Short mmCIF file of C-alpha atoms in Angstrom, two decimals:
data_model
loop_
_atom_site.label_atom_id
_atom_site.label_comp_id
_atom_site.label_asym_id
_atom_site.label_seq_id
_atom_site.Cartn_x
_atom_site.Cartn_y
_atom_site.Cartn_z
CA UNK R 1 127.62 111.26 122.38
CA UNK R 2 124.29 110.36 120.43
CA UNK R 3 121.96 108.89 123.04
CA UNK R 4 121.04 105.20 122.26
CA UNK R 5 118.74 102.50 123.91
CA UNK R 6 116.97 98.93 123.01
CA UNK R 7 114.65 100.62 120.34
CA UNK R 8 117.62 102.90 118.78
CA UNK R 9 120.33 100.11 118.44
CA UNK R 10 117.83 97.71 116.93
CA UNK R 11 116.75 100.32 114.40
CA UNK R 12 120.47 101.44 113.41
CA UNK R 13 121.02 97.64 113.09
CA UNK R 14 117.91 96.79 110.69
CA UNK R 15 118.79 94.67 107.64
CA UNK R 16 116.30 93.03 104.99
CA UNK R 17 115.81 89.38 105.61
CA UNK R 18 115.00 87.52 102.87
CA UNK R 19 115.76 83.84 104.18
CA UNK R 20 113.81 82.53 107.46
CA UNK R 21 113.74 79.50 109.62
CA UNK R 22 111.55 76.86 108.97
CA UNK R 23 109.77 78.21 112.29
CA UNK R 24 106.21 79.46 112.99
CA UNK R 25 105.68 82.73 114.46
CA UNK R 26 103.50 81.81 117.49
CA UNK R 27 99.92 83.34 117.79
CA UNK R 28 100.92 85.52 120.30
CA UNK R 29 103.92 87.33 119.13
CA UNK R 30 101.35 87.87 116.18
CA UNK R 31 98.68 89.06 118.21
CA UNK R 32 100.75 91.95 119.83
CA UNK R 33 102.27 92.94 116.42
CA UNK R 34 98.97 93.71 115.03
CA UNK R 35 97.89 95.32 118.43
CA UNK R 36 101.25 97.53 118.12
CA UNK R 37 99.74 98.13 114.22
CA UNK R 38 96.60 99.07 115.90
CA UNK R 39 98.05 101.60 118.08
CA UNK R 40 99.84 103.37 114.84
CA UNK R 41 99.48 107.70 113.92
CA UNK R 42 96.77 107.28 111.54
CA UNK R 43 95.56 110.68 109.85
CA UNK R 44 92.69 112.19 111.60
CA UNK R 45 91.32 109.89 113.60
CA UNK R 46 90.38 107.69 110.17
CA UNK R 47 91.82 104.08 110.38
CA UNK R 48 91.76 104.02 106.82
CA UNK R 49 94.42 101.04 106.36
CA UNK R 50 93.79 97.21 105.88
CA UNK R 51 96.18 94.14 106.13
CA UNK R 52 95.61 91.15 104.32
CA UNK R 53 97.50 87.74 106.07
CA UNK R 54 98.24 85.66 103.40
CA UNK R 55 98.05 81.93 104.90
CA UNK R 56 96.90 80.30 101.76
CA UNK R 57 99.98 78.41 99.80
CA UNK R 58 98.50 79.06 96.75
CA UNK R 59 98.32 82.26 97.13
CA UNK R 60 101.46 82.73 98.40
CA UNK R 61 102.93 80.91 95.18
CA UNK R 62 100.94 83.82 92.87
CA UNK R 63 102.07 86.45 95.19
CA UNK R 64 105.90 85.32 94.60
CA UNK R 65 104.94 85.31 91.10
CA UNK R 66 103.81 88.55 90.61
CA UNK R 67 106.72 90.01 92.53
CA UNK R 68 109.02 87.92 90.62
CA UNK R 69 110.46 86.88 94.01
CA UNK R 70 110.64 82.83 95.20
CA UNK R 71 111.31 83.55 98.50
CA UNK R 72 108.25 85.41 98.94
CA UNK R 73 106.16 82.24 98.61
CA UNK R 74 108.22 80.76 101.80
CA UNK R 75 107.78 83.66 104.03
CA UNK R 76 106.37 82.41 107.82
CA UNK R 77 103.93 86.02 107.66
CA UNK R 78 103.12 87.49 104.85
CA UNK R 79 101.56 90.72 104.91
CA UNK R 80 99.98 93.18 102.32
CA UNK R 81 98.81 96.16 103.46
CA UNK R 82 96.14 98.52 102.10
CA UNK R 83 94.65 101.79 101.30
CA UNK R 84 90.77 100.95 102.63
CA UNK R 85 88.47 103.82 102.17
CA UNK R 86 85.37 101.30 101.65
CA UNK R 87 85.23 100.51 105.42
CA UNK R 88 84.58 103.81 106.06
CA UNK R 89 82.40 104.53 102.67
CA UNK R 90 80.34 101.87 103.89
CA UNK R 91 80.15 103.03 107.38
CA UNK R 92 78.88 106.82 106.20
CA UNK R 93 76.68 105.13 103.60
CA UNK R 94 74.80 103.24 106.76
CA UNK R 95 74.13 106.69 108.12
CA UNK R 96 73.03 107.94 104.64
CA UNK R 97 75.74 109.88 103.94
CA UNK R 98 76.79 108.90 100.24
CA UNK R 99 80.34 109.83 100.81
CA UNK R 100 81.76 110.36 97.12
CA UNK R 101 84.86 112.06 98.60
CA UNK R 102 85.91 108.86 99.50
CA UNK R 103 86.96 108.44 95.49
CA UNK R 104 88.85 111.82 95.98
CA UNK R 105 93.32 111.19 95.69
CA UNK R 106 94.08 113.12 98.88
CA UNK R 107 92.30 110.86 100.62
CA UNK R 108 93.58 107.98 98.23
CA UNK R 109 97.13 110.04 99.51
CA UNK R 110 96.11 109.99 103.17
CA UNK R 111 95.15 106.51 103.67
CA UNK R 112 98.78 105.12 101.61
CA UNK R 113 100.44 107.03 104.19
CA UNK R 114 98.49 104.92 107.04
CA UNK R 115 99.39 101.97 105.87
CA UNK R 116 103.17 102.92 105.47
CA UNK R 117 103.31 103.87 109.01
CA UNK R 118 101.17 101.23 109.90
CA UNK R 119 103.93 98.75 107.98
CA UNK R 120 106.93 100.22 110.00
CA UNK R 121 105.36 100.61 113.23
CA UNK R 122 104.67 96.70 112.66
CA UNK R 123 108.35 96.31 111.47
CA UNK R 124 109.87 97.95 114.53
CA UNK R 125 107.73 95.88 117.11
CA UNK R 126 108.74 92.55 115.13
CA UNK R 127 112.52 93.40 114.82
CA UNK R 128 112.48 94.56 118.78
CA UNK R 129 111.13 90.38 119.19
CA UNK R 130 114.15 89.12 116.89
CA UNK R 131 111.91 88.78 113.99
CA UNK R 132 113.21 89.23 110.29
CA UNK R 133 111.20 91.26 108.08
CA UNK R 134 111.41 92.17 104.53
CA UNK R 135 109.30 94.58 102.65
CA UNK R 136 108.11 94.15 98.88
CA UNK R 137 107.64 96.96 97.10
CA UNK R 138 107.03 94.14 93.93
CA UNK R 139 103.74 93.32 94.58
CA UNK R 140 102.71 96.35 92.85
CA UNK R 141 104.54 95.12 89.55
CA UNK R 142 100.61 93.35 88.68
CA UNK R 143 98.30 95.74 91.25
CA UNK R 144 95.30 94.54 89.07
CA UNK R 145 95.96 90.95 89.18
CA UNK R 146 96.75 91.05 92.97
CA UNK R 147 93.42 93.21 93.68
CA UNK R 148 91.62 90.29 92.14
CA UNK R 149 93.73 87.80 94.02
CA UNK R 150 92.59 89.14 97.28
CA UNK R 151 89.12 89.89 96.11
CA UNK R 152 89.73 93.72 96.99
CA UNK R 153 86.64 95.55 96.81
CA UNK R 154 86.44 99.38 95.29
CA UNK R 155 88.19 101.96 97.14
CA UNK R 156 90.88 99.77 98.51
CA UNK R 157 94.05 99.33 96.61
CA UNK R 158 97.25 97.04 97.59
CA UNK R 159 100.67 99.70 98.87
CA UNK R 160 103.01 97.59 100.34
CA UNK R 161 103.69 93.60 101.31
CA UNK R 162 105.69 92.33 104.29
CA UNK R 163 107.51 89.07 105.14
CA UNK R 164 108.07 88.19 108.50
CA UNK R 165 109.88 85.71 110.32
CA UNK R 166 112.93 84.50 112.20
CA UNK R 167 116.33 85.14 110.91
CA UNK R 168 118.18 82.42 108.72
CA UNK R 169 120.77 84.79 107.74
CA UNK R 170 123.62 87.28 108.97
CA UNK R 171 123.86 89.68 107.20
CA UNK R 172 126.84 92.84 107.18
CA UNK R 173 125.09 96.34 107.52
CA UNK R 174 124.94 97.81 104.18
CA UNK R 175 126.76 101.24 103.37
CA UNK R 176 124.05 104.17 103.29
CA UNK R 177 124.39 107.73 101.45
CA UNK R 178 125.52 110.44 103.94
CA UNK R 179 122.04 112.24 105.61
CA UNK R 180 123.91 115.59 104.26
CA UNK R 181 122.98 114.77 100.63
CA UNK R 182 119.16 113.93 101.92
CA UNK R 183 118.47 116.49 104.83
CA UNK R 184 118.29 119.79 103.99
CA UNK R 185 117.76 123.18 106.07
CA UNK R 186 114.34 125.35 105.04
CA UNK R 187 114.64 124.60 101.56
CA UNK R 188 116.02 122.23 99.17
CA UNK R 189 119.68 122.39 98.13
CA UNK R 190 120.69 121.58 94.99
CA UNK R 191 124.30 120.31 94.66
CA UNK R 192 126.73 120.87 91.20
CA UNK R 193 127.98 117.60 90.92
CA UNK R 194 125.89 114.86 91.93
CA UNK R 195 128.67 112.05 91.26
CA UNK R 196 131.79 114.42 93.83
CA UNK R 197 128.84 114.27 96.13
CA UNK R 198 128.68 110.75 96.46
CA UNK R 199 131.79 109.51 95.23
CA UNK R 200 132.91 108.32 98.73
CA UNK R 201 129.84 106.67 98.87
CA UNK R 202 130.10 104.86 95.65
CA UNK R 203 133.67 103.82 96.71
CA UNK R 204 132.14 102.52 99.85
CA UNK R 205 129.73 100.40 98.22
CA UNK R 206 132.48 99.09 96.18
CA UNK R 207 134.21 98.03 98.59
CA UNK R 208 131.11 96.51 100.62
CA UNK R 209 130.47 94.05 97.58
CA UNK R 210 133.80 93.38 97.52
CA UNK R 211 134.38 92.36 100.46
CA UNK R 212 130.97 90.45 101.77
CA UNK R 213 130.99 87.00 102.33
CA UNK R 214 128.43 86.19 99.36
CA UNK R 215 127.32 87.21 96.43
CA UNK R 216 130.58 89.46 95.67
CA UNK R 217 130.73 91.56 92.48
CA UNK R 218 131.58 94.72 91.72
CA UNK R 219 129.26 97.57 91.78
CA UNK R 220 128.61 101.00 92.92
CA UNK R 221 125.78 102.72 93.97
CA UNK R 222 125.99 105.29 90.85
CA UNK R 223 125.82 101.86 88.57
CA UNK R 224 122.85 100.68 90.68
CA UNK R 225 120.82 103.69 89.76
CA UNK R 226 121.30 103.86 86.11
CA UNK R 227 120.66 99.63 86.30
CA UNK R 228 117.56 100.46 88.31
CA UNK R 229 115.88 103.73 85.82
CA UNK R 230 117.03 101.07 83.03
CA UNK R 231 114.18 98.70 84.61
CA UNK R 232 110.39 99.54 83.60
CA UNK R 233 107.95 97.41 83.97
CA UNK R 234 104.85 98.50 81.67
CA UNK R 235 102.35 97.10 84.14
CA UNK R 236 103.78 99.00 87.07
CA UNK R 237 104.29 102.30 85.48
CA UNK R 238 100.02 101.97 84.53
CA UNK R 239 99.26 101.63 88.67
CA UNK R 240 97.05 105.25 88.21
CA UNK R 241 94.90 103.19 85.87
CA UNK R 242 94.64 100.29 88.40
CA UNK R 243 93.86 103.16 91.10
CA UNK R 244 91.16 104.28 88.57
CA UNK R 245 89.49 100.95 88.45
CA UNK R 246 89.20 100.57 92.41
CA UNK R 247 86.83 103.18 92.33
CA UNK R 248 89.51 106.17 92.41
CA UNK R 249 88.48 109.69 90.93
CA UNK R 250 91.60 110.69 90.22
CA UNK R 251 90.70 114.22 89.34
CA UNK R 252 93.09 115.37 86.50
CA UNK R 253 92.59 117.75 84.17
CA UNK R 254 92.21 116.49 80.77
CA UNK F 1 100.82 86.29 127.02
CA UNK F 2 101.69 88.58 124.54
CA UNK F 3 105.40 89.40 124.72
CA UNK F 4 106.60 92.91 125.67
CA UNK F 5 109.54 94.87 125.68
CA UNK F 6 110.51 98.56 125.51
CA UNK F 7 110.24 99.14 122.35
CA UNK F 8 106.59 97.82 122.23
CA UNK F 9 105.24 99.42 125.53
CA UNK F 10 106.02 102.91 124.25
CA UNK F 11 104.50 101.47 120.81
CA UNK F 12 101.42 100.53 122.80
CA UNK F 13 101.63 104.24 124.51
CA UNK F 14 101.75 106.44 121.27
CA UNK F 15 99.36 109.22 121.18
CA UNK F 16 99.65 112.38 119.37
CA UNK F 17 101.54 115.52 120.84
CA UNK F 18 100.61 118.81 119.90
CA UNK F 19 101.72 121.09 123.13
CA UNK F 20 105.30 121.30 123.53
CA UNK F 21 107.69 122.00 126.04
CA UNK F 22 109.41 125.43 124.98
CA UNK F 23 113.04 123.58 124.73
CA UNK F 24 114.74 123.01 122.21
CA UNK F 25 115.61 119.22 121.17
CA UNK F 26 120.09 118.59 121.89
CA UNK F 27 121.63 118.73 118.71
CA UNK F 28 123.14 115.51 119.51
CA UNK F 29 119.58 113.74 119.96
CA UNK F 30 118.15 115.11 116.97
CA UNK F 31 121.39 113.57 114.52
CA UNK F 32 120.51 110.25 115.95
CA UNK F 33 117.16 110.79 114.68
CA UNK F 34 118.72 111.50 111.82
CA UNK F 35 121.05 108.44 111.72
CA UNK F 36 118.07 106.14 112.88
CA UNK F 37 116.44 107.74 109.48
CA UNK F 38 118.97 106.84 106.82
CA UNK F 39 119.16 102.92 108.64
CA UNK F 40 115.35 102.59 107.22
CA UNK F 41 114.73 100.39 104.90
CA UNK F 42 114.09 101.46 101.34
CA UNK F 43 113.23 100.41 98.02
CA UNK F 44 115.56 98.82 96.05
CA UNK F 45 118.15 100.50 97.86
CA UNK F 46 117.56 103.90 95.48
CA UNK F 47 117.27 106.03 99.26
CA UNK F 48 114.68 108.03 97.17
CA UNK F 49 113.13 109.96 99.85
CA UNK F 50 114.64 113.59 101.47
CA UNK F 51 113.82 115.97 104.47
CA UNK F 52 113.43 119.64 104.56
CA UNK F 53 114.10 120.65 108.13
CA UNK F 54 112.40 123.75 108.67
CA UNK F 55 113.87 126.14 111.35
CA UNK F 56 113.33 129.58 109.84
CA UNK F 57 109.91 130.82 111.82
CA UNK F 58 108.99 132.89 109.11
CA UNK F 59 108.43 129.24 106.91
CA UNK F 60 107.36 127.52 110.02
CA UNK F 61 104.36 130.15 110.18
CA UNK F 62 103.50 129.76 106.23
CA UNK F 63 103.35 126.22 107.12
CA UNK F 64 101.61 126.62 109.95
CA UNK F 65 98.81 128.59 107.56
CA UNK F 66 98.82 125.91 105.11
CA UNK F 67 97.82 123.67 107.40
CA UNK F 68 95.11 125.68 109.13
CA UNK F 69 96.61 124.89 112.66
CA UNK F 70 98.09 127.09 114.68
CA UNK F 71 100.65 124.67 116.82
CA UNK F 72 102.56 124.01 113.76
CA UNK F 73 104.38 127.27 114.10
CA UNK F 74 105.40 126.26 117.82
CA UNK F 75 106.48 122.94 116.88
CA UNK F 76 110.62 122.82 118.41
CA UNK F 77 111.78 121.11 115.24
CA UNK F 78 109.29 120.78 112.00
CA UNK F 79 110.40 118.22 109.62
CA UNK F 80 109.29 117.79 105.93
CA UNK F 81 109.77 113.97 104.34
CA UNK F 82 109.94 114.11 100.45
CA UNK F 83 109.61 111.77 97.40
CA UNK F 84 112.97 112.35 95.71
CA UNK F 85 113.35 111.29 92.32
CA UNK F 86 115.57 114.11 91.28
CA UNK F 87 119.01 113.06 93.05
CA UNK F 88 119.62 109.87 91.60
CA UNK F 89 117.59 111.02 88.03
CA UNK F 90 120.95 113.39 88.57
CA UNK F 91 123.46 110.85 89.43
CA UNK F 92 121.99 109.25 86.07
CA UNK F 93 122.45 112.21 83.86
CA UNK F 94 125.71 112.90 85.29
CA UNK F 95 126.47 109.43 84.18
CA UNK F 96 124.59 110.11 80.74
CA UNK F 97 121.81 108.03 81.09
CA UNK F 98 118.77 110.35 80.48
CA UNK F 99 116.47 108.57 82.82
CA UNK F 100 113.10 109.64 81.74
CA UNK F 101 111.73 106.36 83.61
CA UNK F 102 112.44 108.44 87.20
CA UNK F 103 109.40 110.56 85.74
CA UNK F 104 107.22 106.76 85.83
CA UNK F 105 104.24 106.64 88.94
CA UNK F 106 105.70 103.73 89.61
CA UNK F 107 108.53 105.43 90.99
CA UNK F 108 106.66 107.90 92.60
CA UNK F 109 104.85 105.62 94.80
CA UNK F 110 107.74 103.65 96.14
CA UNK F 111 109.38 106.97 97.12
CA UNK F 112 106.52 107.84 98.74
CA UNK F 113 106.47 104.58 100.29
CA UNK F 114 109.78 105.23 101.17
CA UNK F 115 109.19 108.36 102.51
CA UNK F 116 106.72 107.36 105.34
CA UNK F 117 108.14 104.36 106.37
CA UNK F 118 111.41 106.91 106.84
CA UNK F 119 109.11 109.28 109.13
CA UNK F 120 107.72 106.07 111.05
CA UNK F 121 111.37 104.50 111.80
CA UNK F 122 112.08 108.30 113.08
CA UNK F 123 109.15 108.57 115.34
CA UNK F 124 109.43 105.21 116.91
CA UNK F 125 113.19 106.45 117.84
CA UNK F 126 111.45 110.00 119.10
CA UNK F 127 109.45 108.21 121.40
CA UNK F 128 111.71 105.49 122.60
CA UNK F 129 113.80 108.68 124.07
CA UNK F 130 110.68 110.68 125.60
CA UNK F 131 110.01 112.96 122.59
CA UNK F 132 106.37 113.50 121.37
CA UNK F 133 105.10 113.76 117.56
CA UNK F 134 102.56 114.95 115.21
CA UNK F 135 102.01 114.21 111.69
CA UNK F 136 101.01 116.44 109.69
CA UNK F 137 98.79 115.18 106.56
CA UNK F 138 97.70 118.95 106.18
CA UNK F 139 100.71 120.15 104.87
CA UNK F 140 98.80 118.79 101.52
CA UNK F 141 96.14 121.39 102.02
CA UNK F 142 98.09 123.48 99.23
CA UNK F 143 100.85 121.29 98.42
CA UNK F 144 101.82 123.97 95.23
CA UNK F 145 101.96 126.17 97.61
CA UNK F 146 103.99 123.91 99.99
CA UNK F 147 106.85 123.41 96.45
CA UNK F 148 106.81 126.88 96.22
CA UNK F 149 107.97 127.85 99.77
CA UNK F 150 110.63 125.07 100.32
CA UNK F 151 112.18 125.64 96.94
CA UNK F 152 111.25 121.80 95.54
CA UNK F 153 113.18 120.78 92.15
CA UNK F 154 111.14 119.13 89.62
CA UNK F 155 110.61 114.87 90.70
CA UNK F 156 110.38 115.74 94.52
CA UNK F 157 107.13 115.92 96.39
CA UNK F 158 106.01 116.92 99.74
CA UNK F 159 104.43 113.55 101.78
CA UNK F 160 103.96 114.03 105.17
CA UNK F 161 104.71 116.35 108.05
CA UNK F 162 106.43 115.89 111.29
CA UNK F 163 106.63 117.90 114.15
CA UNK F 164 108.53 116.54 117.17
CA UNK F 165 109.63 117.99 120.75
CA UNK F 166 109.04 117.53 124.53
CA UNK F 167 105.38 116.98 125.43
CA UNK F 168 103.74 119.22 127.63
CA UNK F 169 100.79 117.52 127.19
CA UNK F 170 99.02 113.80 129.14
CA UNK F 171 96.76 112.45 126.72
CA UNK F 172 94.29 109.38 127.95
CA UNK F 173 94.44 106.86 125.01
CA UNK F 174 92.33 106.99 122.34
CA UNK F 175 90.25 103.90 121.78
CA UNK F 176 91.06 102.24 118.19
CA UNK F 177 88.99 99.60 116.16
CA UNK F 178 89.03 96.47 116.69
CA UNK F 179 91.77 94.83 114.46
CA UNK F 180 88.67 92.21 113.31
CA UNK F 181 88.06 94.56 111.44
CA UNK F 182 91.41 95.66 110.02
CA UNK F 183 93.00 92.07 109.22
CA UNK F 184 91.46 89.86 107.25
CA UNK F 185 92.79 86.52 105.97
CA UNK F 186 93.24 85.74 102.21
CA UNK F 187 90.58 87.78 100.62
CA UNK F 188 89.50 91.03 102.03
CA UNK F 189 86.08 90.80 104.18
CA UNK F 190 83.23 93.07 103.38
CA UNK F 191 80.50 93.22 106.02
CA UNK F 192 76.98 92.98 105.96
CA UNK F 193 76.37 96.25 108.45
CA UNK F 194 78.84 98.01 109.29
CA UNK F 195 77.28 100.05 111.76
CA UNK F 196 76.68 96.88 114.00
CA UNK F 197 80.15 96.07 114.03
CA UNK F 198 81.55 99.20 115.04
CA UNK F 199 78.54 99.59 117.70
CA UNK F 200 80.95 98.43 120.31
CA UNK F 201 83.56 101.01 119.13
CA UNK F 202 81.18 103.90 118.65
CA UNK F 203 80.13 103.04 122.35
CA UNK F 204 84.21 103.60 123.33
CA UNK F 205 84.32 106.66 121.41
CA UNK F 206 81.47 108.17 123.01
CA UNK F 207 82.86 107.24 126.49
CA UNK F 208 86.33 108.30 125.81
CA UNK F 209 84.68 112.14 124.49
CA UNK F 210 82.64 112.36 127.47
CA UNK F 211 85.00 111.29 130.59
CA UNK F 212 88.40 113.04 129.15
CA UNK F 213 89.58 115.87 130.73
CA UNK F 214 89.76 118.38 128.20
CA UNK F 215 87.26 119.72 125.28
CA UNK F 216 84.77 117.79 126.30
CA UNK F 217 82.06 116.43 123.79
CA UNK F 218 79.49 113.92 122.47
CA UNK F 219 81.00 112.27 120.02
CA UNK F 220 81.11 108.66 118.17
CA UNK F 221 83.42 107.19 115.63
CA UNK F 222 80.45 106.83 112.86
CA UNK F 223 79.43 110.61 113.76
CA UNK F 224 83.23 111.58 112.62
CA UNK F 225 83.63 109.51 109.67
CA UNK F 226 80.60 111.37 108.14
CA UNK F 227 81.72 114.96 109.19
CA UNK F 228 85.26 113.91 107.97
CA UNK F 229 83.50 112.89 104.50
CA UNK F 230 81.70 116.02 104.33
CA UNK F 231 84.55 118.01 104.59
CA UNK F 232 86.62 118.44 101.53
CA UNK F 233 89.26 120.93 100.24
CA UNK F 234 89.56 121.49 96.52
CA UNK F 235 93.14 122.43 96.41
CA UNK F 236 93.77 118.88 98.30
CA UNK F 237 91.62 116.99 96.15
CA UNK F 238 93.78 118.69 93.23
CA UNK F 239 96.77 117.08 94.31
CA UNK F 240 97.30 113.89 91.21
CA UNK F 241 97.87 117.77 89.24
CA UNK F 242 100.75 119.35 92.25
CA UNK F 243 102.39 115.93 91.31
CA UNK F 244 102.42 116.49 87.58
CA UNK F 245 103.56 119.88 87.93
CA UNK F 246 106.41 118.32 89.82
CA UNK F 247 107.75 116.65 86.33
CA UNK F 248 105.68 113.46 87.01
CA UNK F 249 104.22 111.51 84.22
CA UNK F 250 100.76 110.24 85.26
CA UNK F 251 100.37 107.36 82.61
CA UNK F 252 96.78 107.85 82.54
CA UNK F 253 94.94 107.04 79.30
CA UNK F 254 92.69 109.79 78.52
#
């Protein structure tokens, strides 16, 4: 039998929560989230991740915008986190070091992956406290416009947001793809038919939308991703040019 | 008080682990990793991320090379999370929608994003059951290289390593930060000196070098963001190229 515990059955029950109760998260269960954020991997030694809290209305109401998103304007916390290589720019630059590297993409690459980590980390502590979270991968759809929103300075650059608070919905578990199809042994297998693979799948997520108390339709995972490649937003597909103008060298050969 | 549970005291406890015990991790552990993977949240539901797990010692030691550290090799199971465009730019095709969009930065990033917070949910579940981890950002060091060896179809990318087994090891923590200067509200914060805030911190730092029981040194957090800065590895820095190579379309306006 697959050993399990607190941490484990939370984690295999994780849903996205979109709708919260009209409830504050209280200082403290905030204070040891970002401790638990503080305590996060982070790639040699570097710290090279930011959060902005977003407590301003106002800004909450562009952020919703710019993720096309309402409910992101009502969320208790919101959270975006950040690459931040100007701290530590900043910090060489004191010592006289003019650290140019900082502009370089692996450690643009580097410092993303902090923050990700930092994000779940943050996630797991908040779900363990019966917290809701949901993360938004849309505030990228405008990265220029939010950098100015949050007056980032060069070298930092917006990678994920985060809405926290306490659950105002049940939701069912959602049907996932089997692991087989995603973990692979020493290299990468490549399967002949891509729609046998997952046809159990799609029929799961059939019946899944069939069957859930709201929002029912019909759909199936195979539909989702052509729906999904169908969707390009210019302004999001151009985020290497908004990486460029935080201060970014991005290196490639012409 | 700040609230505390299981889940958050090992949080609290993470350090890295790069001695392991020479025993192997129960299959039976290691598919609940698994399982506690595929629960992770992900973008838009797409599940665009994959893992190469690498058991062959013979790839575990070209790894180990590529990432100029020895303990790699040793590591009782050596994980590889992806970006993976290419399954569901198959499911498309398969469907006949030619979805040239899955080649879009955009993309890339969220399955990157993906990716790590994938690797995060894992190691939280590693830990809650007495495992230790190490990421490995140095698998990037050649990450050509890195497609080469683990056989990578075009739109998948190598993001982070992970290796994961029974310490052998008792770290003291590692002091971090101050979060002050990690969270900011509404607009980012830039400092006037730097150095004087982190003066507390570089104090720790030195402290924490010079009373720890092993390798010894003097040592302060300012001291290691410049040495960090000056080192920098062309084939790393190369990396916005090892992506295009990979079938990505960078977007970037000459």
């Amino acid at each position: 039998m697959n050993p399990m515990n607190e941490t484990i059955h939370n984690q295999l029950s994780h849903r996205t929560i979109r709708e919260f109760k009209d409830q504050k998260i209280p200082e403290e269960v905030f204070r040891q989230l970002i401790e638990v954020a503080r305590r996060t991997a982070t790639s040699t030694g570097m710290q090279a991740s930011s959060v902005i809290r977003v407590t301003d209305q106002n800004i909450k109401n562009q952020i919703a915008e710019i993720c096309h998103q309402e409910y992101v304007a009502k969320a208790p916390e919101l959270l975006i986190f950040l690459v931040d290589q100007y701290r530590n720019y900043r910090i060489a630059g004191e010592k006289n070091f003019m650290a140019e590297n900082a502009r370089d993409m692996d450690r643009f690459f580097s410092a993303f992956t902090d923050a990700c980590v930092m994000a779940q980390n943050l996630v797991n502590a908040a779900e363990s406290l019966g917290l809701g979270t949901v993360y938004l991968g849309s505030i990228l759809n405008e990265s220029q416009r939010l950098c100015e929103l949050l007056k980032l300075p060069e070298l930092t650059f917006p990678v994920i947001g985060l809405g926290v608070g306490y659950p105002d919905q049940n939701l069912q578990l959602k049907p996932r793809m089997d692991m087989r199809l995603r973990v692979f042994e020493n290299a990468y297998t490549v399967f002949d038919s891509y729609l046998d693979e997952i046809s159990e799948y799609d029929e799961d997520m059939r019946t899944y939308y069939d069957l859930r108390e709201t929002n029912q339709r019909t759909d199936s995972f195979s539909d989702q991703v052509v729906g999904r490649f169908k969707q390009s937003i210019l302004k999001r597909r151009d985020i290497l040019n908004s990486i460029r103008r935080q201060g970014f060298d991005l290196g490639v050969k012409e």
